[in-house]
XYZ file of C-alpha atoms in Angstrom:
56
model
C 10.434 -3.000 -0.517
C 8.193 0.070 -0.248
C 10.224 3.082 0.466
C 13.574 1.180 -0.443
C 15.515 3.424 -2.893
C 15.714 1.588 -6.210
C 12.751 -0.672 -5.401
C 9.871 -0.830 -8.142
C 7.822 0.379 -5.127
C 9.594 3.069 -3.707
C 7.140 5.782 -4.983
C 4.466 3.903 -2.880
C 5.733 5.106 0.459
C 3.396 8.045 0.651
C 0.224 5.718 0.002
C 1.351 3.160 2.798
C 2.128 6.274 5.274
C -1.442 7.764 4.437
C -3.178 4.409 4.915
C -1.314 3.981 8.212
C -2.219 7.824 9.299
C -5.979 7.178 8.406
C -5.911 3.828 10.407
C -4.432 5.595 13.542
C -5.623 8.820 13.436
C -9.167 8.710 11.928
C -10.155 5.322 12.734
C -8.469 4.752 16.117
C -6.911 1.577 15.075
C -10.005 -0.077 13.826
C -10.346 -0.902 10.025
C -13.545 -0.121 8.147
C -14.550 -0.821 4.511
C -12.889 2.139 2.945
C -9.546 1.240 4.496
C -9.861 -2.232 3.448
C -10.701 -1.089 -0.133
C -7.696 1.113 -0.291
C -5.549 -1.451 1.182
C -6.570 -4.022 -1.333
C -6.025 -1.480 -4.160
C -2.450 -0.733 -2.913
C -1.853 -4.694 -2.620
C -2.876 -5.133 -6.242
C -0.348 -2.447 -7.529
C 2.366 -3.982 -5.164
C 1.653 -7.523 -6.542
C 1.571 -6.200 -10.125
C 4.924 -4.378 -9.876
C 6.583 -7.298 -8.213
C 5.150 -9.783 -10.888
C 6.173 -7.305 -13.676
C 9.811 -7.090 -12.333
C 10.200 -10.888 -11.808
C 9.115 -11.224 -15.512
C 11.549 -8.728 -16.820
């Protein structure tokens, strides 16, 4: 759904890409607390948008 044109999540692709780059480039594939926090925040945004779309 993220990145799919017309999706309520299409604008989140840069955030997903940034997290993937951070994990690969900065952390060498090993998650840290900052990544977990950022990923949890992104997951909350995604869930909120999906719930809002399902209620509409």
